[in-house]
């Protein structure tokens, strides 16, 4: 940790980056993002293995961009997100600098997708063990529907799930379109169901499983179960995992003659 | 208007009181647990449902007065004619049971907006038909700051009945209004006369943290300080969580849902934190960055509402601080404003 803080300080002092984004202790036991622009602000920096928020989300925010080049204290989730963003042409090499630790505790600096892929490959720290979907998957169709109906009933359509998701980078979201209205915007049961199903489908094979949406949800809806289910399905059907490589042919938009078709009925 | 009459109610009489309310044909909205979620939620209380009065609801009970979504008109197409089917105001007698003093006080800010002459038909009817039974807070957490904004854990403002836990598993019932009296009269046998009772033992202590007068004064000079607002809101993700859990926020959006046969016009909660909130049809957005949206949130609650309505648009319930995914603690930011050197 001290090595990391030291390196971050050097980077700021040398002007290699203008802001270090990491985690700090927040209010009343919570964690919060830290945007250190002066070396002394790095005193607040903490290492957080299971952060509630995926810092990759800030790299697209205009106010953060205008601070200059960012150095991000990166967890495996953040790096996977960046890799997936790179595969989707949303991250250009050297746009930011990522600081991580290798198994010996030495600081590793990563700025290209290749370097990130290599790091993730050799430092195979598992991203937080994802919750199992098995329990819900074992229910019958009506049971699953009833489960999600009850969960979505609490949705207040605050879009914290969208706002906290590094993969939700659309300039205009499907849910923000009035003409035509693709998804009902009102937080009634149909609207909520359509919103969450649409979002899950948009994330199928793209979600890296960081869990930020679930953490952000004020209504405690276990959104990651849905995303995980689809991720597992895409992995099974297309042998693809989000955030696993520099190049990714997004399975839902790429045709391959070898694709199985037996599931189309 | 204050007509405080004091009674005692045994803890085990809560359920019989709820039964009496239901039998009188009233709809009951009360905090309940839901699915896998932590926290409690204000929901219609069915006969077998269990009330959970132990904690503040995650989302404020304001939806009892301003639903997340409500139909304000409906129409159908008949050939080239559009036939208006008008609006249906649902104003079944309702009891909000288990509100907290902060949430109940927040009704003043909703009243200021929706009862402003000529008044919003839907809100007015619903408000008139609703009785608010508030429970004093026995505990507070560090996000609570009701006492900084004129409230308090045993504040009766806006309540029809205020229940405060006292010794011997009883509640002191303060009957504040005629509506409250009607509730007591539904089951008078459940209530005992109250003598001198000590209410202090079970009431939370909430220290005063800042002065809203000071905040308002500073805000007038801070408005154009872009750097200040940028610093305050760097972490803001631009979701609507703070506004939607808030008991005071009253902004709404109108949405039409229609097909070839007809449609309905819906009023839905909206939030100034969203980019779309001020986006013009031309593409211009007068609040183009998040810092301006955050400034609006603070200005509205702590400058505009005090100026226009003589009240702060915040009751210090702390929900926004608890729910914010980026830990944008409101109390911390207000304290920073109050202490800002300009």
Short mmCIF file of C-alpha atoms in Angstrom, two decimals, chain B:
data_model
loop_
_atom_site.label_atom_id
_atom_site.label_comp_id
_atom_site.label_asym_id
_atom_site.label_seq_id
_atom_site.Cartn_x
_atom_site.Cartn_y
_atom_site.Cartn_z
CA UNK B 1 -54.98 24.04 15.33
CA UNK B 2 -52.89 22.25 17.89
CA UNK B 3 -55.25 20.33 20.10
CA UNK B 4 -52.88 17.95 21.77
CA UNK B 5 -54.78 15.38 23.76
CA UNK B 6 -52.67 12.68 25.36
CA UNK B 7 -53.43 8.97 25.67
CA UNK B 8 -51.56 5.74 26.25
CA UNK B 9 -51.58 2.75 23.94
CA UNK B 10 -50.18 -0.66 24.81
CA UNK B 11 -47.71 -2.09 22.32
CA UNK B 12 -49.92 -5.13 21.86
CA UNK B 13 -52.80 -2.83 20.94
CA UNK B 14 -51.08 -1.72 17.74
CA UNK B 15 -52.40 -4.69 15.80
CA UNK B 16 -56.01 -4.28 17.05
CA UNK B 17 -55.75 -0.59 16.13
CA UNK B 18 -54.62 -1.50 12.60
CA UNK B 19 -57.52 -3.97 12.39
CA UNK B 20 -59.96 -1.25 13.44
CA UNK B 21 -58.53 1.09 10.82
CA UNK B 22 -58.94 -1.55 8.16
CA UNK B 23 -62.47 -2.38 9.22
CA UNK B 24 -63.35 1.29 8.92
CA UNK B 25 -62.58 1.00 5.19
CA UNK B 26 -59.30 2.85 5.34
CA UNK B 27 -56.39 1.90 3.19
CA UNK B 28 -53.30 1.43 5.34
CA UNK B 29 -49.82 2.26 4.08
CA UNK B 30 -47.11 1.05 6.42
CA UNK B 31 -43.44 0.02 6.44
CA UNK B 32 -42.89 -3.62 5.52
CA UNK B 33 -40.02 -5.81 4.50
CA UNK B 34 -39.77 -6.84 0.86
CA UNK B 35 -38.09 -9.75 -0.88
CA UNK B 36 -34.35 -10.03 -0.44
CA UNK B 37 -33.81 -6.34 0.28
CA UNK B 38 -32.51 -4.91 3.49
CA UNK B 39 -34.65 -2.11 4.86
CA UNK B 40 -38.35 -1.51 4.85
CA UNK B 41 -40.74 -0.20 2.25
CA UNK B 42 -44.00 1.74 2.48
CA UNK B 43 -46.64 -0.51 1.04
CA UNK B 44 -50.33 -1.20 1.24
CA UNK B 45 -50.82 -3.27 4.35
CA UNK B 46 -52.93 -6.32 3.61
CA UNK B 47 -54.69 -8.29 6.37
CA UNK B 48 -51.85 -10.81 6.80
CA UNK B 49 -48.97 -8.38 6.29
CA UNK B 50 -46.54 -7.53 9.01
CA UNK B 51 -45.62 -3.95 9.91
CA UNK B 52 -41.95 -3.27 10.64
CA UNK B 53 -41.63 -0.10 12.68
CA UNK B 54 -38.04 -0.68 13.77
CA UNK B 55 -36.31 1.34 11.10
CA UNK B 56 -36.80 4.27 8.79
CA UNK B 57 -38.12 3.18 5.40
CA UNK B 58 -35.48 3.14 2.66
CA UNK B 59 -37.61 5.37 0.45
CA UNK B 60 -39.67 8.04 2.20
CA UNK B 61 -43.45 7.58 2.47
CA UNK B 62 -44.05 10.49 0.11
CA UNK B 63 -45.42 8.11 -2.53
CA UNK B 64 -48.59 7.93 -0.42
CA UNK B 65 -49.21 11.51 -1.55
CA UNK B 66 -47.20 11.75 -4.72
CA UNK B 67 -47.08 8.28 -6.27
CA UNK B 68 -44.04 7.34 -8.33
CA UNK B 69 -46.39 7.14 -11.27
CA UNK B 70 -50.01 8.21 -11.61
CA UNK B 71 -52.36 8.58 -14.51
CA UNK B 72 -53.57 12.14 -14.82
CA UNK B 73 -55.69 11.70 -17.91
CA UNK B 74 -56.75 9.09 -20.39
CA UNK B 75 -58.06 9.38 -23.93
CA UNK B 76 -59.14 7.17 -26.78
CA UNK B 77 -59.13 7.70 -30.49
CA UNK B 78 -62.46 7.28 -32.29
CA UNK B 79 -61.82 7.78 -35.95
CA UNK B 80 -60.56 11.30 -36.20
CA UNK B 81 -61.95 12.28 -32.82
CA UNK B 82 -60.05 12.14 -29.61
CA UNK B 83 -62.35 11.36 -26.73
CA UNK B 84 -61.10 12.51 -23.37
CA UNK B 85 -61.92 10.15 -20.57
CA UNK B 86 -60.85 12.60 -17.94
CA UNK B 87 -58.99 11.88 -14.81
CA UNK B 88 -59.87 9.62 -12.01
CA UNK B 89 -58.83 10.88 -8.65
CA UNK B 90 -58.44 8.08 -6.18
CA UNK B 91 -58.90 9.37 -2.73
CA UNK B 92 -59.83 6.43 -0.60
CA UNK B 93 -59.52 7.28 3.09
CA UNK B 94 -55.97 6.30 3.90
CA UNK B 95 -53.73 6.07 6.92
CA UNK B 96 -49.99 6.36 6.63
CA UNK B 97 -48.97 4.35 9.66
CA UNK B 98 -45.41 4.48 10.90
CA UNK B 99 -44.17 7.69 9.34
CA UNK B 100 -41.25 9.40 11.09
CA UNK B 101 -41.26 13.00 12.33
CA UNK B 102 -38.90 14.06 9.51
CA UNK B 103 -41.04 12.45 6.83
CA UNK B 104 -44.21 13.97 8.23
CA UNK B 105 -42.67 17.44 8.46
CA UNK B 106 -41.69 17.10 4.79
CA UNK B 107 -45.37 17.22 3.87
CA UNK B 108 -45.15 20.99 4.35
CA UNK B 109 -42.81 21.29 1.39
CA UNK B 110 -45.05 19.06 -0.72
CA UNK B 111 -48.06 21.14 0.34
CA UNK B 112 -46.27 24.33 -0.64
CA UNK B 113 -45.79 23.01 -4.15
CA UNK B 114 -48.97 21.06 -4.78
CA UNK B 115 -51.52 23.05 -2.79
CA UNK B 116 -50.34 26.33 -4.22
CA UNK B 117 -53.54 27.91 -5.59
CA UNK B 118 -55.35 26.48 -7.48
CA UNK B 119 -53.76 23.33 -6.13
CA UNK B 120 -53.06 20.01 -7.74
CA UNK B 121 -56.28 18.01 -7.90
CA UNK B 122 -54.69 14.63 -7.33
CA UNK B 123 -52.44 15.65 -4.50
CA UNK B 124 -55.15 17.71 -2.80
CA UNK B 125 -57.69 14.91 -2.74
CA UNK B 126 -55.17 12.37 -1.59
CA UNK B 127 -53.76 14.65 1.06
CA UNK B 128 -57.22 15.48 2.40
CA UNK B 129 -58.15 11.81 2.63
CA UNK B 130 -54.97 10.77 4.42
CA UNK B 131 -54.25 10.57 8.12
CA UNK B 132 -50.64 10.48 9.22
CA UNK B 133 -49.66 8.42 12.24
CA UNK B 134 -46.08 9.23 13.13
CA UNK B 135 -43.73 7.36 15.45
CA UNK B 136 -41.05 9.31 17.30
CA UNK B 137 -37.52 8.14 16.58
CA UNK B 138 -35.95 5.99 19.28
CA UNK B 139 -32.60 5.99 17.55
CA UNK B 140 -30.73 8.11 15.07
CA UNK B 141 -27.59 7.50 13.04
CA UNK B 142 -24.84 9.95 12.07
CA UNK B 143 -26.63 10.72 8.78
CA UNK B 144 -29.62 12.16 10.66
CA UNK B 145 -29.72 15.92 11.11
CA UNK B 146 -33.40 16.76 11.66
CA UNK B 147 -32.59 19.15 14.51
CA UNK B 148 -30.49 21.31 12.17
CA UNK B 149 -33.50 21.96 9.97
CA UNK B 150 -36.14 22.80 12.61
CA UNK B 151 -37.29 19.24 13.20
CA UNK B 152 -36.59 16.73 15.89
CA UNK B 153 -37.00 13.07 16.79
CA UNK B 154 -40.24 13.86 18.63
CA UNK B 155 -41.45 16.68 16.40
CA UNK B 156 -45.23 16.62 15.97
CA UNK B 157 -45.34 19.00 13.01
CA UNK B 158 -47.75 17.70 10.38
CA UNK B 159 -48.76 14.59 12.31
CA UNK B 160 -52.36 13.69 13.06
CA UNK B 161 -51.21 11.28 15.74
CA UNK B 162 -47.74 11.16 17.24
CA UNK B 163 -46.75 7.98 19.06
CA UNK B 164 -43.75 7.99 21.36
CA UNK B 165 -42.54 4.92 23.19
CA UNK B 166 -42.64 5.25 26.96
CA UNK B 167 -42.08 2.82 29.82
CA UNK B 168 -43.97 -0.46 30.31
CA UNK B 169 -44.29 -1.28 26.59
CA UNK B 170 -46.63 1.59 25.99
CA UNK B 171 -46.81 4.44 23.57
CA UNK B 172 -47.76 7.96 24.47
CA UNK B 173 -50.29 8.96 21.85
CA UNK B 174 -50.53 12.67 21.14
CA UNK B 175 -53.70 13.51 19.29
CA UNK B 176 -52.76 16.54 17.22
CA UNK B 177 -55.69 17.02 14.85
CA UNK B 178 -59.32 16.19 14.22
CA UNK B 179 -58.24 13.39 11.84
CA UNK B 180 -56.14 11.94 14.61
CA UNK B 181 -59.07 12.10 16.98
CA UNK B 182 -61.18 10.14 14.51
CA UNK B 183 -58.62 7.35 14.59
CA UNK B 184 -58.78 7.17 18.38
CA UNK B 185 -62.57 7.14 18.23
CA UNK B 186 -62.53 4.05 16.01
CA UNK B 187 -61.30 1.98 18.94
CA UNK B 188 -61.52 4.08 22.08
CA UNK B 189 -61.27 1.00 24.30
CA UNK B 190 -57.64 0.52 23.24
CA UNK B 191 -56.55 3.85 24.69
CA UNK B 192 -55.93 4.71 28.34
CA UNK B 193 -55.72 8.19 29.74
CA UNK B 194 -52.16 9.46 30.06
CA UNK B 195 -50.91 11.23 33.10
CA UNK B 196 -47.44 12.62 33.39
CA UNK B 197 -45.19 10.31 31.40
CA UNK B 198 -41.50 10.53 30.76
CA UNK B 199 -40.88 10.57 27.03
CA UNK B 200 -37.17 11.29 27.18
CA UNK B 201 -35.98 7.74 27.82
CA UNK B 202 -36.92 6.42 24.38
CA UNK B 203 -36.27 9.44 22.20
CA UNK B 204 -33.14 9.69 20.09
CA UNK B 205 -30.60 12.44 20.56
CA UNK B 206 -29.75 14.29 17.38
CA UNK B 207 -27.14 17.03 17.72
CA UNK B 208 -27.53 20.29 15.79
CA UNK B 209 -24.87 20.31 13.08
CA UNK B 210 -25.28 23.52 11.10
CA UNK B 211 -27.50 26.53 10.68
CA UNK B 212 -29.66 26.64 7.55
CA UNK B 213 -29.71 30.44 7.88
CA UNK B 214 -25.94 30.44 7.57
CA UNK B 215 -26.08 28.02 4.63
CA UNK B 216 -28.57 30.22 2.82
CA UNK B 217 -26.45 33.31 3.40
CA UNK B 218 -23.34 31.62 1.98
CA UNK B 219 -25.20 30.20 -0.99
CA UNK B 220 -25.98 33.67 -2.27
CA UNK B 221 -22.26 34.31 -2.72
CA UNK B 222 -21.34 30.80 -3.77
CA UNK B 223 -23.68 30.54 -6.74
CA UNK B 224 -21.11 31.59 -9.32
CA UNK B 225 -18.21 29.75 -7.75
CA UNK B 226 -17.92 27.00 -10.35
CA UNK B 227 -14.85 25.52 -8.74
CA UNK B 228 -16.67 25.09 -5.44
CA UNK B 229 -19.56 23.18 -7.02
CA UNK B 230 -17.24 21.07 -9.11
CA UNK B 231 -15.35 20.03 -5.99
CA UNK B 232 -18.59 19.26 -4.16
CA UNK B 233 -19.90 17.07 -6.93
CA UNK B 234 -16.87 15.37 -8.49
CA UNK B 235 -18.11 11.98 -7.31
CA UNK B 236 -21.71 12.52 -8.46
CA UNK B 237 -22.80 9.86 -10.93
CA UNK B 238 -25.91 11.71 -12.06
CA UNK B 239 -28.48 9.14 -10.98
CA UNK B 240 -31.73 10.06 -9.25
CA UNK B 241 -31.27 8.13 -6.06
CA UNK B 242 -31.01 11.16 -3.76
CA UNK B 243 -34.14 12.76 -5.17
CA UNK B 244 -36.17 9.57 -5.20
CA UNK B 245 -35.50 8.54 -1.61
CA UNK B 246 -36.08 12.15 -0.46
CA UNK B 247 -39.33 13.01 1.35
CA UNK B 248 -39.18 16.61 0.09
CA UNK B 249 -38.30 16.35 -3.58
CA UNK B 250 -41.37 17.05 -5.65
CA UNK B 251 -40.22 17.38 -9.26
CA UNK B 252 -42.09 15.33 -11.79
CA UNK B 253 -42.09 14.52 -15.46
CA UNK B 254 -45.09 14.02 -17.72
CA UNK B 255 -45.00 11.02 -20.02
CA UNK B 256 -47.54 9.80 -22.54
CA UNK B 257 -48.06 6.13 -23.10
CA UNK B 258 -50.15 5.59 -26.19
CA UNK B 259 -51.01 3.23 -28.98
CA UNK B 260 -53.31 3.59 -31.97
CA UNK B 261 -56.43 3.17 -29.84
CA UNK B 262 -55.62 5.80 -27.27
CA UNK B 263 -53.36 6.48 -24.40
CA UNK B 264 -52.78 7.87 -20.99
CA UNK B 265 -50.78 10.69 -19.59
CA UNK B 266 -48.64 9.84 -16.63
CA UNK B 267 -46.98 11.89 -13.98
CA UNK B 268 -43.71 10.30 -12.84
CA UNK B 269 -41.08 11.34 -10.32
CA UNK B 270 -38.19 13.23 -11.85
CA UNK B 271 -34.85 14.43 -10.58
CA UNK B 272 -32.67 17.48 -11.19
CA UNK B 273 -29.64 15.20 -10.99
CA UNK B 274 -30.45 13.71 -14.39
CA UNK B 275 -28.88 15.17 -17.50
CA UNK B 276 -32.25 14.97 -19.23
CA UNK B 277 -34.00 17.10 -16.62
CA UNK B 278 -33.17 20.42 -18.30
CA UNK B 279 -32.39 19.25 -21.82
CA UNK B 280 -34.19 21.47 -24.31
CA UNK B 281 -35.75 20.21 -27.52
CA UNK B 282 -33.12 22.28 -29.37
CA UNK B 283 -30.39 20.16 -27.84
CA UNK B 284 -29.22 22.98 -25.59
CA UNK B 285 -28.86 22.10 -21.94
CA UNK B 286 -28.69 25.05 -19.54
CA UNK B 287 -27.30 22.72 -16.88
CA UNK B 288 -24.75 21.04 -19.07
CA UNK B 289 -22.55 19.51 -16.40
CA UNK B 290 -23.19 17.58 -13.20
CA UNK B 291 -21.81 20.31 -10.95
CA UNK B 292 -24.59 22.64 -12.12
CA UNK B 293 -27.15 19.97 -11.40
CA UNK B 294 -25.77 19.43 -7.91
CA UNK B 295 -25.78 23.17 -7.30
CA UNK B 296 -29.45 23.27 -8.31
CA UNK B 297 -30.28 20.54 -5.82
CA UNK B 298 -28.66 22.45 -2.99
CA UNK B 299 -29.91 25.88 -4.07
CA UNK B 300 -33.49 24.67 -4.43
CA UNK B 301 -33.61 23.18 -0.98
CA UNK B 302 -31.56 25.68 0.96
CA UNK B 303 -32.02 28.96 -0.89
CA UNK B 304 -35.01 29.06 -3.25
CA UNK B 305 -37.54 27.31 -1.02
CA UNK B 306 -36.57 29.37 2.07
CA UNK B 307 -36.91 32.51 -0.05
CA UNK B 308 -40.21 31.59 -1.70
CA UNK B 309 -41.98 29.57 0.95
CA UNK B 310 -40.14 30.38 4.14
CA UNK B 311 -39.08 26.78 4.64
CA UNK B 312 -36.02 24.65 4.02
CA UNK B 313 -36.63 21.89 1.48
CA UNK B 314 -34.85 19.30 3.59
CA UNK B 315 -35.90 17.61 6.82
CA UNK B 316 -32.56 16.00 7.63
CA UNK B 317 -33.75 12.40 7.30
CA UNK B 318 -30.32 11.46 5.88
CA UNK B 319 -31.73 9.09 3.27
CA UNK B 320 -29.78 10.64 0.39
CA UNK B 321 -26.52 10.22 2.28
CA UNK B 322 -27.31 6.61 3.09
CA UNK B 323 -28.38 5.73 -0.44
CA UNK B 324 -25.84 7.62 -2.56
CA UNK B 325 -23.71 5.12 -4.48
CA UNK B 326 -20.79 7.57 -4.41
CA UNK B 327 -21.14 8.60 -0.75
CA UNK B 328 -21.96 12.22 -1.50
CA UNK B 329 -22.80 12.93 2.10
CA UNK B 330 -25.25 15.82 2.29
CA UNK B 331 -24.54 16.83 5.86
CA UNK B 332 -20.84 17.02 5.10
CA UNK B 333 -21.48 19.22 2.09
CA UNK B 334 -23.88 21.52 3.94
CA UNK B 335 -21.36 21.93 6.72
CA UNK B 336 -18.74 22.81 4.11
CA UNK B 337 -21.09 25.43 2.66
CA UNK B 338 -21.86 26.91 6.07
CA UNK B 339 -18.15 27.16 6.78
CA UNK B 340 -17.10 28.32 3.32
CA UNK B 341 -14.81 31.31 3.41
CA UNK B 342 -15.87 33.58 0.64
#
